[in-house]
């Protein structure tokens, strides 16, 4: 069955911000080295941080049993529309048009990048990925609240866990190279249990990605959501 289509009342434009645990908190967990205490292990050669992100499921007992799966996603870079003529050649800045959102109603889902370098002061903008999430409306079927949609830029020293039932866009890699993700998720093989989708129709939602916006670490991106009337 084809996914339903939702139509925003006007074009919504959201500016991508740096990914931080506090800002992403309503939607899930940022996976990164925490600033909390750790345990010294492996004969004093390693620091261990426990329980850094949830990996849970709430599949109904009447549904087929779900397995805890470890998958690999090989994600190619997405093309962005240019913000303006000056930025037309910058593959990491531009506009991403959100055309579909999905959610996993009974399971968390974690994305952990492999082999993606973290930013440094000398190289602040290696390949990165765009995390797009939305809250759920209190309406029949629980559609996404496009007015509350948020977008975050993540780097190689970060991963994300979407909370169960959190609406999000499929992974969006920015830059020039493919990124491999380890993906942790529970699945029972029933399509409507494992993943639900909606098409964003009409004028849709635009996510602006601007290099150098805001006051993020190493001059990364920031900004506030705004809507075009």
PDB file of C-alpha atoms in Angstrom:
ATOM      1  CA  UNK A   1       0.000   0.000   0.000  1.00  0.00           C
ATOM      2  CA  UNK A   2       1.297   3.465  -0.891  1.00  0.00           C
ATOM      3  CA  UNK A   3       2.114   5.822   1.997  1.00  0.00           C
ATOM      4  CA  UNK A   4      -0.395   8.594   2.746  1.00  0.00           C
ATOM      5  CA  UNK A   5       0.395  12.158   1.665  1.00  0.00           C
ATOM      6  CA  UNK A   6       0.275  15.165   3.981  1.00  0.00           C
ATOM      7  CA  UNK A   7       0.184  18.762   2.773  1.00  0.00           C
ATOM      8  CA  UNK A   8       1.653  21.631   4.798  1.00  0.00           C
ATOM      9  CA  UNK A   9      -0.407  24.830   4.624  1.00  0.00           C
ATOM     10  CA  UNK A  10       2.604  26.774   3.347  1.00  0.00           C
ATOM     11  CA  UNK A  11       6.224  26.242   2.457  1.00  0.00           C
ATOM     12  CA  UNK A  12       8.180  25.607   5.644  1.00  0.00           C
ATOM     13  CA  UNK A  13      11.887  26.441   5.710  1.00  0.00           C
ATOM     14  CA  UNK A  14      14.043  25.095   8.535  1.00  0.00           C
ATOM     15  CA  UNK A  15      17.677  26.074   9.099  1.00  0.00           C
ATOM     16  CA  UNK A  16      19.954  23.198  10.107  1.00  0.00           C
ATOM     17  CA  UNK A  17      21.682  23.585  13.470  1.00  0.00           C
ATOM     18  CA  UNK A  18      24.658  21.768  15.036  1.00  0.00           C
ATOM     19  CA  UNK A  19      23.685  18.441  16.625  1.00  0.00           C
ATOM     20  CA  UNK A  20      23.732  18.670  20.433  1.00  0.00           C
ATOM     21  CA  UNK A  21      22.321  16.274  23.055  1.00  0.00           C
ATOM     22  CA  UNK A  22      20.079  18.942  24.592  1.00  0.00           C
ATOM     23  CA  UNK A  23      18.514  20.105  21.331  1.00  0.00           C
ATOM     24  CA  UNK A  24      18.038  16.559  20.038  1.00  0.00           C
ATOM     25  CA  UNK A  25      16.731  15.295  23.392  1.00  0.00           C
ATOM     26  CA  UNK A  26      12.986  15.438  22.545  1.00  0.00           C
ATOM     27  CA  UNK A  27      13.603  13.099  19.599  1.00  0.00           C
ATOM     28  CA  UNK A  28      16.184  10.631  20.903  1.00  0.00           C
ATOM     29  CA  UNK A  29      19.824  10.422  21.946  1.00  0.00           C
ATOM     30  CA  UNK A  30      23.089  11.732  20.510  1.00  0.00           C
ATOM     31  CA  UNK A  31      25.780   9.053  20.573  1.00  0.00           C
ATOM     32  CA  UNK A  32      29.118  10.661  21.425  1.00  0.00           C
ATOM     33  CA  UNK A  33      31.780  10.537  24.111  1.00  0.00           C
ATOM     34  CA  UNK A  34      29.905  11.786  27.187  1.00  0.00           C
ATOM     35  CA  UNK A  35      31.287  14.260  29.659  1.00  0.00           C
ATOM     36  CA  UNK A  36      30.342  12.030  32.579  1.00  0.00           C
ATOM     37  CA  UNK A  37      32.584   9.771  34.646  1.00  0.00           C
ATOM     38  CA  UNK A  38      33.874   6.555  33.114  1.00  0.00           C
ATOM     39  CA  UNK A  39      35.428   3.333  34.342  1.00  0.00           C
ATOM     40  CA  UNK A  40      39.060   2.449  33.662  1.00  0.00           C
ATOM     41  CA  UNK A  41      39.299  -1.008  32.029  1.00  0.00           C
ATOM     42  CA  UNK A  42      41.646  -3.191  29.945  1.00  0.00           C
ATOM     43  CA  UNK A  43      44.584  -2.933  32.317  1.00  0.00           C
ATOM     44  CA  UNK A  44      44.313   0.855  32.449  1.00  0.00           C
ATOM     45  CA  UNK A  45      44.408   1.353  28.680  1.00  0.00           C
ATOM     46  CA  UNK A  46      40.740   2.254  28.056  1.00  0.00           C
ATOM     47  CA  UNK A  47      37.871   4.265  29.457  1.00  0.00           C
ATOM     48  CA  UNK A  48      34.438   2.614  29.453  1.00  0.00           C
ATOM     49  CA  UNK A  49      31.170   4.567  29.323  1.00  0.00           C
ATOM     50  CA  UNK A  50      28.161   2.344  29.962  1.00  0.00           C
ATOM     51  CA  UNK A  51      24.581   2.597  28.706  1.00  0.00           C
ATOM     52  CA  UNK A  52      25.207   5.554  26.402  1.00  0.00           C
ATOM     53  CA  UNK A  53      22.004   5.057  24.385  1.00  0.00           C
ATOM     54  CA  UNK A  54      18.830   2.959  24.663  1.00  0.00           C
ATOM     55  CA  UNK A  55      18.214  -0.064  22.409  1.00  0.00           C
ATOM     56  CA  UNK A  56      14.652  -1.085  23.178  1.00  0.00           C
ATOM     57  CA  UNK A  57      11.411  -2.252  21.606  1.00  0.00           C
ATOM     58  CA  UNK A  58       7.748  -2.206  22.570  1.00  0.00           C
ATOM     59  CA  UNK A  59       6.280  -4.562  19.944  1.00  0.00           C
ATOM     60  CA  UNK A  60       2.852  -5.823  21.059  1.00  0.00           C
ATOM     61  CA  UNK A  61       2.801  -9.333  22.489  1.00  0.00           C
ATOM     62  CA  UNK A  62       0.201 -10.177  19.842  1.00  0.00           C
ATOM     63  CA  UNK A  63       2.624  -9.314  17.010  1.00  0.00           C
ATOM     64  CA  UNK A  64       5.317 -11.641  15.633  1.00  0.00           C
ATOM     65  CA  UNK A  65       8.414 -11.634  17.805  1.00  0.00           C
ATOM     66  CA  UNK A  66      10.959  -8.944  16.853  1.00  0.00           C
ATOM     67  CA  UNK A  67      14.676  -9.648  16.491  1.00  0.00           C
ATOM     68  CA  UNK A  68      17.425  -7.264  17.552  1.00  0.00           C
ATOM     69  CA  UNK A  69      19.236  -6.630  14.261  1.00  0.00           C
ATOM     70  CA  UNK A  70      22.569  -5.032  13.412  1.00  0.00           C
ATOM     71  CA  UNK A  71      22.421  -3.757   9.820  1.00  0.00           C
ATOM     72  CA  UNK A  72      24.747  -1.817   7.528  1.00  0.00           C
ATOM     73  CA  UNK A  73      23.574   1.157   5.465  1.00  0.00           C
ATOM     74  CA  UNK A  74      25.839   2.456   2.682  1.00  0.00           C
ATOM     75  CA  UNK A  75      24.546   5.985   2.124  1.00  0.00           C
ATOM     76  CA  UNK A  76      25.525   8.055  -0.899  1.00  0.00           C
ATOM     77  CA  UNK A  77      25.735  11.858  -0.700  1.00  0.00           C
ATOM     78  CA  UNK A  78      22.526  13.715  -1.489  1.00  0.00           C
ATOM     79  CA  UNK A  79      22.354  16.593  -3.943  1.00  0.00           C
ATOM     80  CA  UNK A  80      21.352  19.974  -2.529  1.00  0.00           C
ATOM     81  CA  UNK A  81      19.705  22.808  -4.383  1.00  0.00           C
ATOM     82  CA  UNK A  82      21.919  25.931  -4.375  1.00  0.00           C
ATOM     83  CA  UNK A  83      21.114  28.642  -1.869  1.00  0.00           C
ATOM     84  CA  UNK A  84      22.357  31.260  -4.301  1.00  0.00           C
ATOM     85  CA  UNK A  85      24.735  31.643  -7.231  1.00  0.00           C
ATOM     86  CA  UNK A  86      27.739  32.150  -4.943  1.00  0.00           C
ATOM     87  CA  UNK A  87      27.167  28.817  -3.146  1.00  0.00           C
ATOM     88  CA  UNK A  88      26.279  26.830  -6.254  1.00  0.00           C
ATOM     89  CA  UNK A  89      29.579  24.899  -6.238  1.00  0.00           C
ATOM     90  CA  UNK A  90      29.532  24.083  -2.501  1.00  0.00           C
ATOM     91  CA  UNK A  91      28.281  20.486  -2.168  1.00  0.00           C
ATOM     92  CA  UNK A  92      27.879  20.851   1.620  1.00  0.00           C
ATOM     93  CA  UNK A  93      25.679  23.957   1.565  1.00  0.00           C
ATOM     94  CA  UNK A  94      22.283  24.328  -0.028  1.00  0.00           C
ATOM     95  CA  UNK A  95      18.636  23.339   0.313  1.00  0.00           C
ATOM     96  CA  UNK A  96      17.428  19.806   0.950  1.00  0.00           C
ATOM     97  CA  UNK A  97      13.773  19.217   0.107  1.00  0.00           C
ATOM     98  CA  UNK A  98      12.046  16.883   2.554  1.00  0.00           C
ATOM     99  CA  UNK A  99       9.740  14.665   0.508  1.00  0.00           C
ATOM    100  CA  UNK A 100       9.218  11.711   2.843  1.00  0.00           C
ATOM    101  CA  UNK A 101       9.278  10.980   6.574  1.00  0.00           C
ATOM    102  CA  UNK A 102       9.220   7.640   8.343  1.00  0.00           C
ATOM    103  CA  UNK A 103       8.979   6.234  11.845  1.00  0.00           C
ATOM    104  CA  UNK A 104       9.531   2.906  13.582  1.00  0.00           C
ATOM    105  CA  UNK A 105       6.576   2.777  15.972  1.00  0.00           C
ATOM    106  CA  UNK A 106       7.855   0.047  18.309  1.00  0.00           C
ATOM    107  CA  UNK A 107      11.638   0.351  18.285  1.00  0.00           C
ATOM    108  CA  UNK A 108      14.532   2.687  18.731  1.00  0.00           C
ATOM    109  CA  UNK A 109      16.877   2.989  15.749  1.00  0.00           C
ATOM    110  CA  UNK A 110      20.545   3.936  16.041  1.00  0.00           C
ATOM    111  CA  UNK A 111      22.838   5.201  13.258  1.00  0.00           C
ATOM    112  CA  UNK A 112      26.596   5.014  13.967  1.00  0.00           C
ATOM    113  CA  UNK A 113      28.965   6.159  11.180  1.00  0.00           C
ATOM    114  CA  UNK A 114      32.080   4.141  10.339  1.00  0.00           C
ATOM    115  CA  UNK A 115      35.331   5.703   9.125  1.00  0.00           C
ATOM    116  CA  UNK A 116      34.000   9.254   9.027  1.00  0.00           C
ATOM    117  CA  UNK A 117      36.551  11.749  10.418  1.00  0.00           C
ATOM    118  CA  UNK A 118      35.600  14.161  13.155  1.00  0.00           C
ATOM    119  CA  UNK A 119      35.952  17.902  12.463  1.00  0.00           C
ATOM    120  CA  UNK A 120      39.119  19.732  13.478  1.00  0.00           C
ATOM    121  CA  UNK A 121      40.126  23.382  13.436  1.00  0.00           C
ATOM    122  CA  UNK A 122      42.261  22.673  10.378  1.00  0.00           C
ATOM    123  CA  UNK A 123      39.500  20.706   8.599  1.00  0.00           C
ATOM    124  CA  UNK A 124      36.134  21.860   9.962  1.00  0.00           C
ATOM    125  CA  UNK A 125      33.942  20.456   7.186  1.00  0.00           C
ATOM    126  CA  UNK A 126      34.612  16.835   6.206  1.00  0.00           C
ATOM    127  CA  UNK A 127      31.678  14.728   5.031  1.00  0.00           C
ATOM    128  CA  UNK A 128      28.783  14.972   7.440  1.00  0.00           C
ATOM    129  CA  UNK A 129      25.169  13.939   7.692  1.00  0.00           C
ATOM    130  CA  UNK A 130      21.874  15.709   8.154  1.00  0.00           C
ATOM    131  CA  UNK A 131      19.448  14.477  10.819  1.00  0.00           C
ATOM    132  CA  UNK A 132      15.840  15.562  10.215  1.00  0.00           C
ATOM    133  CA  UNK A 133      13.152  14.843  12.828  1.00  0.00           C
ATOM    134  CA  UNK A 134       9.600  15.918  13.655  1.00  0.00           C
ATOM    135  CA  UNK A 135       7.233  15.535  16.610  1.00  0.00           C
ATOM    136  CA  UNK A 136       3.928  13.694  16.349  1.00  0.00           C
ATOM    137  CA  UNK A 137       0.553  15.411  16.159  1.00  0.00           C
ATOM    138  CA  UNK A 138      -2.275  14.355  18.475  1.00  0.00           C
ATOM    139  CA  UNK A 139      -4.500  13.306  15.582  1.00  0.00           C
ATOM    140  CA  UNK A 140      -5.757   9.925  14.363  1.00  0.00           C
ATOM    141  CA  UNK A 141      -2.828   7.999  12.945  1.00  0.00           C
ATOM    142  CA  UNK A 142      -0.299  10.267  14.661  1.00  0.00           C
ATOM    143  CA  UNK A 143       1.010  12.184  11.614  1.00  0.00           C
ATOM    144  CA  UNK A 144       4.207  14.268  11.855  1.00  0.00           C
ATOM    145  CA  UNK A 145       4.005  17.888  12.964  1.00  0.00           C
ATOM    146  CA  UNK A 146       5.751  19.625  10.065  1.00  0.00           C
ATOM    147  CA  UNK A 147       5.624  22.964  11.889  1.00  0.00           C
ATOM    148  CA  UNK A 148       7.832  21.449  14.590  1.00  0.00           C
ATOM    149  CA  UNK A 149      10.332  19.800  12.216  1.00  0.00           C
ATOM    150  CA  UNK A 150      13.994  20.219  13.184  1.00  0.00           C
ATOM    151  CA  UNK A 151      17.224  19.570  11.306  1.00  0.00           C
ATOM    152  CA  UNK A 152      20.713  18.960  12.719  1.00  0.00           C
ATOM    153  CA  UNK A 153      24.181  18.581  11.196  1.00  0.00           C
ATOM    154  CA  UNK A 154      26.191  15.655  12.613  1.00  0.00           C
ATOM    155  CA  UNK A 155      29.846  14.713  12.128  1.00  0.00           C
ATOM    156  CA  UNK A 156      32.023  11.624  12.297  1.00  0.00           C
ATOM    157  CA  UNK A 157      32.358  11.723  16.085  1.00  0.00           C
ATOM    158  CA  UNK A 158      28.577  11.523  16.531  1.00  0.00           C
ATOM    159  CA  UNK A 159      25.773   9.065  15.990  1.00  0.00           C
ATOM    160  CA  UNK A 160      22.062   9.254  16.756  1.00  0.00           C
ATOM    161  CA  UNK A 161      19.350   7.077  18.239  1.00  0.00           C
ATOM    162  CA  UNK A 162      15.808   7.906  17.194  1.00  0.00           C
ATOM    163  CA  UNK A 163      13.288   7.276  19.941  1.00  0.00           C
ATOM    164  CA  UNK A 164      10.585   4.705  19.178  1.00  0.00           C
ATOM    165  CA  UNK A 165       7.873   6.343  17.074  1.00  0.00           C
ATOM    166  CA  UNK A 166       9.959   9.418  16.199  1.00  0.00           C
ATOM    167  CA  UNK A 167       9.299  10.751  12.711  1.00  0.00           C
ATOM    168  CA  UNK A 168      12.498  11.280  10.749  1.00  0.00           C
ATOM    169  CA  UNK A 169      13.796  11.578   7.211  1.00  0.00           C
ATOM    170  CA  UNK A 170      15.866   8.779   5.696  1.00  0.00           C
ATOM    171  CA  UNK A 171      19.575   9.406   6.288  1.00  0.00           C
ATOM    172  CA  UNK A 172      20.960  12.394   4.374  1.00  0.00           C
ATOM    173  CA  UNK A 173      24.732  12.350   3.771  1.00  0.00           C
ATOM    174  CA  UNK A 174      26.353  15.648   2.775  1.00  0.00           C
ATOM    175  CA  UNK A 175      29.686  16.109   1.031  1.00  0.00           C
ATOM    176  CA  UNK A 176      31.444  14.053  -1.615  1.00  0.00           C
ATOM    177  CA  UNK A 177      31.843  10.563  -0.151  1.00  0.00           C
ATOM    178  CA  UNK A 178      29.643   7.622   0.711  1.00  0.00           C
ATOM    179  CA  UNK A 179      29.204   7.000   4.430  1.00  0.00           C
ATOM    180  CA  UNK A 180      28.706   3.559   5.996  1.00  0.00           C
ATOM    181  CA  UNK A 181      26.472   3.363   9.061  1.00  0.00           C
ATOM    182  CA  UNK A 182      25.977   0.558  11.555  1.00  0.00           C
ATOM    183  CA  UNK A 183      22.231   0.552  12.245  1.00  0.00           C
ATOM    184  CA  UNK A 184      20.746  -1.049  15.364  1.00  0.00           C
ATOM    185  CA  UNK A 185      17.011  -1.749  15.223  1.00  0.00           C
ATOM    186  CA  UNK A 186      14.403  -4.315  16.216  1.00  0.00           C
ATOM    187  CA  UNK A 187      12.370  -5.819  13.368  1.00  0.00           C
ATOM    188  CA  UNK A 188       9.656  -8.473  13.157  1.00  0.00           C
ATOM    189  CA  UNK A 189       9.234  -8.537   9.375  1.00  0.00           C
ATOM    190  CA  UNK A 190       5.741  -7.011   9.342  1.00  0.00           C
ATOM    191  CA  UNK A 191       5.976  -3.886   7.199  1.00  0.00           C
ATOM    192  CA  UNK A 192       3.432  -1.810   9.116  1.00  0.00           C
ATOM    193  CA  UNK A 193       5.044  -2.771  12.437  1.00  0.00           C
ATOM    194  CA  UNK A 194       8.632  -2.096  11.388  1.00  0.00           C
ATOM    195  CA  UNK A 195       8.302   1.142   9.416  1.00  0.00           C
ATOM    196  CA  UNK A 196       5.562   3.639   8.604  1.00  0.00           C
ATOM    197  CA  UNK A 197       5.970   6.368   5.988  1.00  0.00           C
ATOM    198  CA  UNK A 198       4.259   9.578   4.894  1.00  0.00           C
ATOM    199  CA  UNK A 199       4.837  11.586   1.721  1.00  0.00           C
ATOM    200  CA  UNK A 200       5.262  15.343   2.153  1.00  0.00           C
ATOM    201  CA  UNK A 201       3.269  16.895  -0.671  1.00  0.00           C
ATOM    202  CA  UNK A 202       2.458  20.395  -1.849  1.00  0.00           C
ATOM    203  CA  UNK A 203       5.217  22.947  -1.408  1.00  0.00           C
ATOM    204  CA  UNK A 204       6.808  20.701   1.199  1.00  0.00           C
ATOM    205  CA  UNK A 205       9.578  21.464   3.653  1.00  0.00           C
ATOM    206  CA  UNK A 206      12.953  22.984   2.753  1.00  0.00           C
ATOM    207  CA  UNK A 207      15.992  22.470   4.993  1.00  0.00           C
ATOM    208  CA  UNK A 208      18.683  25.133   4.570  1.00  0.00           C
ATOM    209  CA  UNK A 209      22.252  24.007   5.223  1.00  0.00           C
ATOM    210  CA  UNK A 210      24.644  26.928   5.545  1.00  0.00           C
ATOM    211  CA  UNK A 211      28.321  26.508   6.296  1.00  0.00           C
ATOM    212  CA  UNK A 212      29.582  28.940   8.930  1.00  0.00           C
ATOM    213  CA  UNK A 213      26.202  29.831  10.445  1.00  0.00           C
ATOM    214  CA  UNK A 214      25.826  30.283  14.158  1.00  0.00           C
ATOM    215  CA  UNK A 215      28.368  29.765  16.916  1.00  0.00           C
ATOM    216  CA  UNK A 216      28.803  25.998  16.844  1.00  0.00           C
ATOM    217  CA  UNK A 217      32.111  24.276  17.529  1.00  0.00           C
ATOM    218  CA  UNK A 218      34.745  25.096  14.876  1.00  0.00           C
ATOM    219  CA  UNK A 219      32.341  27.528  13.231  1.00  0.00           C
ATOM    220  CA  UNK A 220      29.773  24.870  12.364  1.00  0.00           C
ATOM    221  CA  UNK A 221      26.163  25.620  11.595  1.00  0.00           C
ATOM    222  CA  UNK A 222      23.377  27.037  13.662  1.00  0.00           C
ATOM    223  CA  UNK A 223      20.134  28.889  13.147  1.00  0.00           C
ATOM    224  CA  UNK A 224      16.483  28.900  14.027  1.00  0.00           C
ATOM    225  CA  UNK A 225      13.520  27.414  12.225  1.00  0.00           C
ATOM    226  CA  UNK A 226      11.506  29.824  10.136  1.00  0.00           C
ATOM    227  CA  UNK A 227       8.471  29.543   7.891  1.00  0.00           C
ATOM    228  CA  UNK A 228       7.838  31.250   4.580  1.00  0.00           C
ATOM    229  CA  UNK A 229       4.308  32.569   4.354  1.00  0.00           C
TER     230      UNK A 229
END
